[in-house]
């Protein structure tokens, strides 16, 4: 079943991976950074994350110290208990969720800590920042998981 209100996007994204790679390698940085905010807005207007949830189902954000402080306070938990209950250290030494899907994702795809969610969640899929070009492999991977990343890449390539 297709997700995110763009039928067939997964197949199209799989077919266009080579084009995405070439675009990300050769992109005009200044031009692309100027275009990103508009395409980012347009993508989030068109695509409903609540019909998708792919990121929250498959990947964990980093829970940085400030995230842990804010979220544990919101949940009225001690930081140590919050870490023990929900988090583990990954190979980079970052705290991430112990389990996937994320323990804060509801069946309706709502995030139960949305207002307090980690900074990484608010930034995903990095379509409105220079990480989009600085980490091309991450952007390419995101284009296979996230219809918004796919949409923005398609728009950038079409406007070349
Ligand atoms: S950010 Fe992307 S992967 Fe995550 S829910 Fe929204 S459309 Fe889906
Ligand atoms: S904290 Fe919320 S937005 Fe972030 S991965 Fe978990 S459910 Fe998704």
PDB file of N, CA and C in Angstrom, residues 52-61 99-102 105 124 141 144-146:
ATOM      1  N   UNK A  52       1.469   8.215   6.962  1.00  0.00           N
ATOM      2  CA  UNK A  52       2.742   7.570   6.640  1.00  0.00           C
ATOM      3  C   UNK A  52       3.395   7.008   7.902  1.00  0.00           C
ATOM      4  N   UNK A  53       4.127   7.846   8.617  1.00  0.00           N
ATOM      5  CA  UNK A  53       4.784   7.395   9.846  1.00  0.00           C
ATOM      6  C   UNK A  53       6.000   6.518   9.605  1.00  0.00           C
ATOM      7  N   UNK A  54       6.465   6.448   8.355  1.00  0.00           N
ATOM      8  CA  UNK A  54       7.604   5.578   8.039  1.00  0.00           C
ATOM      9  C   UNK A  54       8.833   5.868   8.896  1.00  0.00           C
ATOM     10  N   UNK A  55       9.128   7.163   9.098  1.00  0.00           N
ATOM     11  CA  UNK A  55      10.341   7.494   9.859  1.00  0.00           C
ATOM     12  C   UNK A  55      10.226   6.977  11.291  1.00  0.00           C
ATOM     13  N   UNK A  56       9.103   7.239  11.926  1.00  0.00           N
ATOM     14  CA  UNK A  56       8.922   6.833  13.331  1.00  0.00           C
ATOM     15  C   UNK A  56       8.826   5.312  13.479  1.00  0.00           C
ATOM     16  N   UNK A  57       8.404   4.645  12.406  1.00  0.00           N
ATOM     17  CA  UNK A  57       8.269   3.185  12.473  1.00  0.00           C
ATOM     18  C   UNK A  57       9.610   2.482  12.282  1.00  0.00           C
ATOM     19  N   UNK A  58      10.495   3.114  11.518  1.00  0.00           N
ATOM     20  CA  UNK A  58      11.718   2.412  11.114  1.00  0.00           C
ATOM     21  C   UNK A  58      13.017   2.933  11.718  1.00  0.00           C
ATOM     22  N   UNK A  59      13.033   4.207  12.094  1.00  0.00           N
ATOM     23  CA  UNK A  59      14.284   4.798  12.579  1.00  0.00           C
ATOM     24  C   UNK A  59      14.062   5.490  13.907  1.00  0.00           C
ATOM     25  N   UNK A  60      15.157   5.571  14.640  1.00  0.00           N
ATOM     26  CA  UNK A  60      15.064   6.347  15.881  1.00  0.00           C
ATOM     27  C   UNK A  60      15.807   7.658  15.711  1.00  0.00           C
ATOM     28  N   UNK A  61      15.262   8.729  16.276  1.00  0.00           N
ATOM     29  CA  UNK A  61      16.051   9.965  16.353  1.00  0.00           C
ATOM     30  C   UNK A  61      17.120   9.787  17.431  1.00  0.00           C
ATOM     31  N   UNK A  99      13.477   0.459  21.001  1.00  0.00           N
ATOM     32  CA  UNK A  99      12.663  -0.391  20.135  1.00  0.00           C
ATOM     33  C   UNK A  99      12.131   0.400  18.943  1.00  0.00           C
ATOM     34  N   UNK A 100      11.800  -0.322  17.903  1.00  0.00           N
ATOM     35  CA  UNK A 100      11.135   0.279  16.733  1.00  0.00           C
ATOM     36  C   UNK A 100       9.848  -0.506  16.492  1.00  0.00           C
ATOM     37  N   UNK A 101       8.762   0.146  16.144  1.00  0.00           N
ATOM     38  CA  UNK A 101       8.552   1.587  16.032  1.00  0.00           C
ATOM     39  C   UNK A 101       8.859   2.329  17.349  1.00  0.00           C
ATOM     40  N   UNK A 102       9.048   3.612  17.210  1.00  0.00           N
ATOM     41  CA  UNK A 102       9.316   4.460  18.371  1.00  0.00           C
ATOM     42  C   UNK A 102       8.220   4.253  19.427  1.00  0.00           C
ATOM     43  N   UNK A 105       5.094   6.515  19.313  1.00  0.00           N
ATOM     44  CA  UNK A 105       4.215   6.544  18.136  1.00  0.00           C
ATOM     45  C   UNK A 105       2.920   5.794  18.444  1.00  0.00           C
ATOM     46  N   UNK A 124      13.622  16.138  10.540  1.00  0.00           N
ATOM     47  CA  UNK A 124      13.507  15.106   9.513  1.00  0.00           C
ATOM     48  C   UNK A 124      12.506  15.511   8.427  1.00  0.00           C
ATOM     49  N   UNK A 141      19.114   7.862   1.066  1.00  0.00           N
ATOM     50  CA  UNK A 141      18.436   6.843   1.876  1.00  0.00           C
ATOM     51  C   UNK A 141      17.047   7.348   2.286  1.00  0.00           C
ATOM     52  N   UNK A 144      14.140   6.937  -0.048  1.00  0.00           N
ATOM     53  CA  UNK A 144      13.513   5.613  -0.192  1.00  0.00           C
ATOM     54  C   UNK A 144      12.530   5.328   0.943  1.00  0.00           C
ATOM     55  N   UNK A 145      12.572   6.157   1.981  1.00  0.00           N
ATOM     56  CA  UNK A 145      11.735   5.935   3.174  1.00  0.00           C
ATOM     57  C   UNK A 145      10.639   6.986   3.279  1.00  0.00           C
ATOM     58  N   UNK A 146      10.985   8.196   2.816  1.00  0.00           N
ATOM     59  CA  UNK A 146      10.136   9.358   3.096  1.00  0.00           C
ATOM     60  C   UNK A 146       9.646  10.005   1.804  1.00  0.00           C
TER      61      UNK A 146
END
